[in-house]
């Protein structure tokens, strides 16, 4: 399958550089996943598309200030390090710049030595395995030294750090936000619960692999970077009851969808308490076992995320929806507008 089949034209002016002041004011393109029928709404209309008994699944990961600016201890040369995954014992997989100058044994210093990192292993694509050393409490040091790791297509400074966090973010560990959840407010979640919708959380710590462009020509040749996930026993029990009773499971974001499908892929749709690393790659031809509807944002051309939503609702439907969104001047990517892929006939 040719990667170019998932390309589309996007004017740079439609890439959202800043979040809206009111999270709920984002627009929401609603598409029937079977027919491709489109409606143009706003995110505050979401409760109209939910019904009592639905199970809404949120990813409660929390973005850490993972971007660190420092220097090589031997030469003083400037470096940038982005924390990706903790491997235990303060050993992290990181992305470094300039990677060619950071070899095994190189020591990096941040905050005048408040935090140091020694390179243990050189990995492909600018990644390294680094051992961190410091005095004090690591989260506090990171909050002091680190910056929020905004995607490279966002050029403007983020005035409020919390706007790159969901309002339900709880478990620290992500290098990027699960952006479909950025539209929710506490008031919206309260309204949804009051309407009889079950709200379940899981955790998937988002790494850069999800957003990196696909560099191969054939979709099947692409390899996903693994990301850590957790699904609790209580959440699994709620999800199983929903399936057994024929109620919808609605994933908020591709990260929630990938976690649910990871857990359910070997059990024919049954959920269980689970944790570990997933490199699941969802593209057309994939059989969904867990997710009945999907709330997501608009994704980069030729990205694995466009492939995932194409697997869920059909490539032709998705590309038509994206073309329509461009014509209607929707806002794209992390701080952009939302798309709901569902069975719209259920809400008539």
CSV table of C-alpha atoms in Angstrom, one decimal:
chain,number,residue,atom,x,y,z
A,1,UNK,CA,0.0,0.0,0.0
A,2,UNK,CA,1.5,3.3,-1.2
A,3,UNK,CA,2.0,5.9,1.6
A,4,UNK,CA,1.1,8.6,-0.9
A,5,UNK,CA,-2.5,7.3,-0.9
A,6,UNK,CA,-2.8,9.1,2.5
A,7,UNK,CA,-1.6,12.5,1.4
A,8,UNK,CA,-3.7,15.6,1.1
A,9,UNK,CA,-3.1,19.3,0.5
A,10,UNK,CA,-3.1,21.6,3.5
A,11,UNK,CA,-2.5,25.3,3.4
A,12,UNK,CA,0.0,26.3,6.2
A,13,UNK,CA,-2.4,29.0,7.3
A,14,UNK,CA,-4.8,26.3,8.7
A,15,UNK,CA,-2.2,24.8,11.1
A,16,UNK,CA,-3.4,26.0,14.5
A,17,UNK,CA,-0.6,27.8,16.3
A,18,UNK,CA,-2.4,28.5,19.5
A,19,UNK,CA,-5.3,26.9,21.4
A,20,UNK,CA,-8.7,28.6,21.6
A,21,UNK,CA,-9.4,30.5,24.8
A,22,UNK,CA,-12.4,28.3,25.4
A,23,UNK,CA,-11.7,24.6,24.9
A,24,UNK,CA,-15.3,23.7,24.0
A,25,UNK,CA,-15.5,26.3,21.2
A,26,UNK,CA,-13.6,24.2,18.7
A,27,UNK,CA,-15.4,23.2,15.7
A,28,UNK,CA,-16.3,19.5,15.2
A,29,UNK,CA,-16.8,17.7,11.9
A,30,UNK,CA,-19.2,14.8,12.5
A,31,UNK,CA,-18.9,12.0,9.9
A,32,UNK,CA,-20.9,8.8,9.6
A,33,UNK,CA,-18.3,6.1,9.4
A,34,UNK,CA,-20.3,4.0,7.1
A,35,UNK,CA,-21.9,6.5,4.6
A,36,UNK,CA,-19.4,9.3,4.9
A,37,UNK,CA,-22.1,11.8,5.5
A,38,UNK,CA,-20.8,15.0,7.1
A,39,UNK,CA,-22.2,17.6,9.5
A,40,UNK,CA,-20.5,20.7,10.7
A,41,UNK,CA,-20.9,21.3,14.4
A,42,UNK,CA,-19.0,22.5,17.5
A,43,UNK,CA,-17.4,20.5,20.3
A,44,UNK,CA,-20.0,21.8,22.8
A,45,UNK,CA,-22.5,19.8,20.8
A,46,UNK,CA,-20.8,16.5,21.6
A,47,UNK,CA,-23.4,15.4,24.2
A,48,UNK,CA,-26.0,15.3,21.4
A,49,UNK,CA,-24.0,12.5,19.8
A,50,UNK,CA,-23.7,10.5,23.0
A,51,UNK,CA,-26.4,8.4,24.7
A,52,UNK,CA,-26.9,6.8,28.1
A,53,UNK,CA,-24.9,3.6,28.4
A,54,UNK,CA,-22.1,4.7,26.1
A,55,UNK,CA,-18.6,4.3,27.5
A,56,UNK,CA,-16.3,7.2,26.8
A,57,UNK,CA,-12.6,6.2,27.1
A,58,UNK,CA,-10.0,8.9,28.0
A,59,UNK,CA,-6.2,8.7,28.0
A,60,UNK,CA,-5.1,10.3,31.3
A,61,UNK,CA,-1.4,10.6,30.5
A,62,UNK,CA,0.3,13.8,31.5
A,63,UNK,CA,2.8,15.6,29.4
A,64,UNK,CA,6.1,16.2,31.2
A,65,UNK,CA,8.3,19.3,30.5
A,66,UNK,CA,10.6,16.9,28.5
A,67,UNK,CA,12.5,19.4,26.4
A,68,UNK,CA,15.9,20.2,28.0
A,69,UNK,CA,18.4,22.8,26.8
A,70,UNK,CA,22.0,22.4,27.9
A,71,UNK,CA,25.6,21.8,26.8
A,72,UNK,CA,28.2,19.1,26.4
A,73,UNK,CA,30.3,19.0,29.6
A,74,UNK,CA,33.6,18.6,27.6
A,75,UNK,CA,33.3,21.3,25.0
A,76,UNK,CA,30.4,23.5,26.2
A,77,UNK,CA,28.6,23.0,22.9
A,78,UNK,CA,24.9,23.6,23.0
A,79,UNK,CA,22.6,20.6,23.0
A,80,UNK,CA,18.9,19.8,23.1
A,81,UNK,CA,17.5,16.6,24.7
A,82,UNK,CA,13.9,15.4,24.6
A,83,UNK,CA,12.9,12.7,27.1
A,84,UNK,CA,10.9,10.0,25.4
A,85,UNK,CA,10.7,6.9,27.6
A,86,UNK,CA,12.0,6.0,31.0
A,87,UNK,CA,13.5,2.5,31.0
A,88,UNK,CA,14.0,2.4,34.8
A,89,UNK,CA,16.8,3.5,37.2
A,90,UNK,CA,16.7,7.0,35.6
A,91,UNK,CA,17.8,5.5,32.3
A,92,UNK,CA,15.9,7.2,29.5
A,93,UNK,CA,15.5,6.8,25.8
A,94,UNK,CA,15.9,10.4,24.5
A,95,UNK,CA,16.1,12.3,21.2
A,96,UNK,CA,19.2,14.6,21.0
A,97,UNK,CA,20.4,17.4,18.8
A,98,UNK,CA,23.0,17.5,17.3
A,99,UNK,CA,23.0,13.7,17.5
A,100,UNK,CA,26.2,13.3,15.5
A,101,UNK,CA,28.2,15.0,18.3
A,102,UNK,CA,26.7,12.9,21.1
A,103,UNK,CA,28.5,9.5,21.3
A,104,UNK,CA,28.7,6.8,23.9
A,105,UNK,CA,30.3,8.3,27.0
A,106,UNK,CA,29.4,11.9,26.2
A,107,UNK,CA,28.2,13.8,29.3
A,108,UNK,CA,25.6,16.5,29.0
A,109,UNK,CA,24.9,19.2,31.6
A,110,UNK,CA,21.6,21.1,32.2
A,111,UNK,CA,21.0,24.0,34.6
A,112,UNK,CA,24.7,24.4,35.5
A,113,UNK,CA,25.0,20.8,36.5
A,114,UNK,CA,21.7,20.5,38.3
A,115,UNK,CA,21.0,17.6,36.0
A,116,UNK,CA,23.6,15.5,34.1
A,117,UNK,CA,23.2,12.8,31.5
A,118,UNK,CA,25.7,10.3,30.2
A,119,UNK,CA,25.2,8.5,26.9
A,120,UNK,CA,25.0,4.7,27.4
A,121,UNK,CA,24.0,3.7,23.9
A,122,UNK,CA,23.6,5.2,20.4
A,123,UNK,CA,20.3,4.4,18.7
A,124,UNK,CA,19.0,5.2,15.2
A,125,UNK,CA,17.1,8.4,14.2
A,126,UNK,CA,18.9,10.7,16.6
A,127,UNK,CA,17.9,8.7,19.7
A,128,UNK,CA,20.1,7.8,22.6
A,129,UNK,CA,19.9,5.8,25.8
A,130,UNK,CA,21.0,8.2,28.6
A,131,UNK,CA,21.6,7.7,32.4
A,132,UNK,CA,20.5,10.8,34.3
A,133,UNK,CA,22.1,11.9,37.6
A,134,UNK,CA,20.9,14.7,39.9
A,135,UNK,CA,20.5,15.8,43.5
A,136,UNK,CA,16.9,16.4,44.7
A,137,UNK,CA,13.5,15.3,43.5
A,138,UNK,CA,13.4,14.5,39.7
A,139,UNK,CA,9.9,15.9,38.9
A,140,UNK,CA,10.8,19.2,40.6
A,141,UNK,CA,14.1,19.4,38.7
A,142,UNK,CA,12.3,18.7,35.5
A,143,UNK,CA,9.6,21.3,36.2
A,144,UNK,CA,12.4,23.8,36.9
A,145,UNK,CA,14.6,23.1,33.9
A,146,UNK,CA,12.3,21.6,31.3
A,147,UNK,CA,10.0,23.1,28.6
A,148,UNK,CA,6.8,21.7,27.2
A,149,UNK,CA,7.7,19.7,24.0
A,150,UNK,CA,5.4,21.3,21.5
A,151,UNK,CA,5.3,19.7,18.0
A,152,UNK,CA,7.7,21.4,15.4
A,153,UNK,CA,4.8,22.8,13.3
A,154,UNK,CA,3.8,25.0,16.3
A,155,UNK,CA,6.0,28.1,16.0
A,156,UNK,CA,4.3,30.4,18.6
A,157,UNK,CA,5.1,30.4,22.3
A,158,UNK,CA,2.6,28.7,24.5
A,159,UNK,CA,1.5,31.2,27.2
A,160,UNK,CA,-0.1,28.7,29.5
A,161,UNK,CA,1.5,25.3,30.0
A,162,UNK,CA,-1.8,23.8,31.1
A,163,UNK,CA,-3.3,24.3,27.6
A,164,UNK,CA,-1.1,21.5,26.3
A,165,UNK,CA,-2.6,19.2,29.0
A,166,UNK,CA,-6.0,17.6,29.1
A,167,UNK,CA,-8.1,18.7,32.2
A,168,UNK,CA,-8.0,15.0,33.3
A,169,UNK,CA,-4.2,14.5,32.9
A,170,UNK,CA,-2.9,12.5,35.8
A,171,UNK,CA,-0.1,10.0,35.1
A,172,UNK,CA,3.1,11.8,34.1
A,173,UNK,CA,5.1,10.3,31.2
A,174,UNK,CA,4.2,11.7,27.8
A,175,UNK,CA,6.4,13.6,25.3
A,176,UNK,CA,3.2,14.8,23.6
A,177,UNK,CA,-0.4,15.5,24.5
A,178,UNK,CA,-3.3,13.2,23.5
A,179,UNK,CA,-4.7,16.1,21.6
A,180,UNK,CA,-8.3,14.9,21.0
A,181,UNK,CA,-8.8,15.3,24.8
A,182,UNK,CA,-7.7,19.0,24.8
A,183,UNK,CA,-11.3,20.0,23.9
A,184,UNK,CA,-12.9,18.8,27.1
A,185,UNK,CA,-13.6,20.9,30.2
A,186,UNK,CA,-14.6,19.7,33.7
A,187,UNK,CA,-18.1,21.1,33.0
A,188,UNK,CA,-18.4,19.1,29.8
A,189,UNK,CA,-17.3,15.9,31.5
A,190,UNK,CA,-19.8,16.5,34.3
A,191,UNK,CA,-22.6,17.0,31.8
A,192,UNK,CA,-21.7,13.8,30.0
A,193,UNK,CA,-21.6,11.8,33.2
A,194,UNK,CA,-25.0,13.3,34.3
A,195,UNK,CA,-26.4,12.0,31.0
A,196,UNK,CA,-25.6,8.4,31.9
A,197,UNK,CA,-22.4,8.0,29.9
A,198,UNK,CA,-19.7,5.9,31.7
A,199,UNK,CA,-16.3,7.6,31.6
A,200,UNK,CA,-13.3,5.3,31.8
A,201,UNK,CA,-9.6,6.2,31.8
A,202,UNK,CA,-6.5,4.3,30.6
A,203,UNK,CA,-2.9,5.4,30.2
A,204,UNK,CA,-0.8,5.5,27.1
A,205,UNK,CA,2.4,7.6,27.3
A,206,UNK,CA,2.7,9.3,23.9
A,207,UNK,CA,6.0,9.2,22.2
A,208,UNK,CA,7.2,11.0,19.1
A,209,UNK,CA,6.9,7.9,17.0
A,210,UNK,CA,3.1,8.4,16.7
A,211,UNK,CA,3.7,11.8,15.0
A,212,UNK,CA,6.8,11.2,13.0
A,213,UNK,CA,6.4,11.1,9.2
A,214,UNK,CA,6.4,7.8,7.5
A,215,UNK,CA,9.7,7.6,5.6
A,216,UNK,CA,9.2,4.5,3.6
A,217,UNK,CA,7.2,4.2,0.4
A,218,UNK,CA,5.1,1.2,1.4
A,219,UNK,CA,2.8,1.4,4.4
A,220,UNK,CA,3.6,-2.2,5.4
A,221,UNK,CA,7.3,-1.4,5.7
A,222,UNK,CA,6.8,1.2,8.4
A,223,UNK,CA,7.8,0.3,12.0
A,224,UNK,CA,6.1,2.0,15.0
A,225,UNK,CA,8.0,3.1,18.0
A,226,UNK,CA,6.7,1.3,21.2
A,227,UNK,CA,4.8,3.3,23.8
A,228,UNK,CA,3.9,2.3,27.3
A,229,UNK,CA,0.3,1.6,28.3
A,230,UNK,CA,-1.8,0.6,31.3
A,231,UNK,CA,-5.4,-0.6,31.6
A,232,UNK,CA,-6.7,-1.2,35.1
A,233,UNK,CA,-8.8,-4.1,36.2
A,234,UNK,CA,-11.7,-1.8,37.1
A,235,UNK,CA,-11.6,-0.2,33.6
A,236,UNK,CA,-11.4,-3.6,31.9
A,237,UNK,CA,-14.5,-4.8,33.8
A,238,UNK,CA,-16.5,-1.7,32.8
A,239,UNK,CA,-15.4,-2.2,29.1
A,240,UNK,CA,-16.4,-5.9,29.2
A,241,UNK,CA,-19.8,-5.1,30.6
A,242,UNK,CA,-20.4,-2.5,27.9
A,243,UNK,CA,-19.4,-5.0,25.2
A,244,UNK,CA,-21.6,-7.8,26.7
A,245,UNK,CA,-24.6,-5.4,26.9
A,246,UNK,CA,-24.1,-4.1,23.3
A,247,UNK,CA,-23.2,-0.6,24.4
A,248,UNK,CA,-20.9,1.6,22.5
A,249,UNK,CA,-17.2,2.2,23.3
A,250,UNK,CA,-16.1,5.6,22.2
A,251,UNK,CA,-12.4,6.2,22.1
A,252,UNK,CA,-11.2,9.8,22.7
A,253,UNK,CA,-8.1,10.0,20.5
A,254,UNK,CA,-6.0,7.6,18.5
A,255,UNK,CA,-4.0,6.9,21.6
A,256,UNK,CA,-7.0,5.5,23.5
A,257,UNK,CA,-8.0,3.6,20.4
A,258,UNK,CA,-4.6,2.0,20.0
A,259,UNK,CA,-4.5,1.0,23.6
A,260,UNK,CA,-8.0,-0.6,23.5
A,261,UNK,CA,-7.2,-2.5,20.3
A,262,UNK,CA,-3.8,-3.6,21.8
A,263,UNK,CA,-5.5,-5.2,24.7
A,264,UNK,CA,-8.4,-6.7,22.7
A,265,UNK,CA,-6.5,-8.0,19.7
A,266,UNK,CA,-5.6,-11.4,21.1
A,267,UNK,CA,-8.9,-11.9,23.0
A,268,UNK,CA,-11.5,-11.3,20.3
A,269,UNK,CA,-12.6,-8.1,21.9
A,270,UNK,CA,-12.4,-9.1,25.6
A,271,UNK,CA,-10.6,-6.7,28.0
A,272,UNK,CA,-8.3,-7.5,30.9
A,273,UNK,CA,-6.0,-5.7,33.3
A,274,UNK,CA,-2.8,-5.1,31.3
A,275,UNK,CA,0.3,-3.0,31.0
A,276,UNK,CA,3.3,-3.1,28.7
A,277,UNK,CA,4.7,-1.7,25.5
A,278,UNK,CA,2.7,-1.5,22.3
A,279,UNK,CA,3.9,-0.9,18.8
A,280,UNK,CA,0.5,-1.7,17.2
A,281,UNK,CA,0.2,-0.1,13.7
A,282,UNK,CA,-3.4,0.3,12.5
A,283,UNK,CA,-4.0,0.9,8.8
A,284,UNK,CA,-6.7,-0.1,6.3
A,285,UNK,CA,-7.4,-3.8,6.4
A,286,UNK,CA,-7.2,-3.8,10.3
A,287,UNK,CA,-10.2,-5.4,12.1
A,288,UNK,CA,-11.4,-3.3,15.0
A,289,UNK,CA,-12.4,-5.4,18.0
A,290,UNK,CA,-12.9,-2.7,20.7
A,291,UNK,CA,-13.8,0.7,19.4
A,292,UNK,CA,-17.3,1.6,18.1
A,293,UNK,CA,-16.8,5.4,17.6
A,294,UNK,CA,-13.8,7.7,17.6
A,295,UNK,CA,-13.2,11.3,18.6
A,296,UNK,CA,-10.0,12.7,17.1
A,297,UNK,CA,-8.3,15.7,15.7
A,298,UNK,CA,-7.1,16.4,12.1
A,299,UNK,CA,-3.7,14.7,11.5
A,300,UNK,CA,-0.6,15.3,9.4
A,301,UNK,CA,-0.6,14.2,5.7
A,302,UNK,CA,0.8,10.7,5.2
A,303,UNK,CA,1.0,10.1,9.0
A,304,UNK,CA,0.2,6.8,10.8
A,305,UNK,CA,-2.7,8.7,12.4
A,306,UNK,CA,-4.4,9.4,9.0
A,307,UNK,CA,-3.9,5.7,8.3
A,308,UNK,CA,-5.6,4.8,11.5
A,309,UNK,CA,-8.7,6.9,10.9
A,310,UNK,CA,-8.8,5.6,7.4
A,311,UNK,CA,-8.8,2.1,8.7
A,312,UNK,CA,-11.7,3.0,11.0
A,313,UNK,CA,-13.9,5.0,8.5
A,314,UNK,CA,-12.5,4.2,5.1
A,315,UNK,CA,-9.7,6.0,3.2
A,316,UNK,CA,-12.1,7.7,0.7
A,317,UNK,CA,-14.4,9.0,3.4
A,318,UNK,CA,-11.5,10.3,5.4
A,319,UNK,CA,-9.8,12.1,2.5
A,320,UNK,CA,-13.1,13.6,1.5
A,321,UNK,CA,-13.7,14.8,5.0
A,322,UNK,CA,-10.2,16.3,5.1
A,323,UNK,CA,-10.7,18.1,1.8
A,324,UNK,CA,-14.0,19.4,3.1
A,325,UNK,CA,-12.4,20.6,6.3
A,326,UNK,CA,-9.8,22.5,4.3
A,327,UNK,CA,-12.5,24.1,2.2
A,328,UNK,CA,-14.4,25.1,5.4
A,329,UNK,CA,-11.2,26.4,7.0
A,330,UNK,CA,-11.1,24.1,10.0
A,331,UNK,CA,-8.1,24.4,12.2
A,332,UNK,CA,-5.6,21.5,12.0
A,333,UNK,CA,-3.3,19.4,14.2
A,334,UNK,CA,-2.7,19.6,18.0
A,335,UNK,CA,-4.5,22.9,18.8
A,336,UNK,CA,-7.0,22.4,16.0
A,337,UNK,CA,-10.6,21.3,15.7
A,338,UNK,CA,-12.1,17.9,16.3
A,339,UNK,CA,-13.6,15.1,14.2
A,340,UNK,CA,-16.2,12.6,15.4
A,341,UNK,CA,-16.4,9.3,13.5
A,342,UNK,CA,-19.6,7.5,14.5
A,343,UNK,CA,-22.8,5.9,13.4
A,344,UNK,CA,-24.9,9.1,13.1
A,345,UNK,CA,-28.1,7.2,12.5
A,346,UNK,CA,-28.1,6.1,16.2
A,347,UNK,CA,-28.6,9.7,17.2
A,348,UNK,CA,-31.6,10.5,15.0
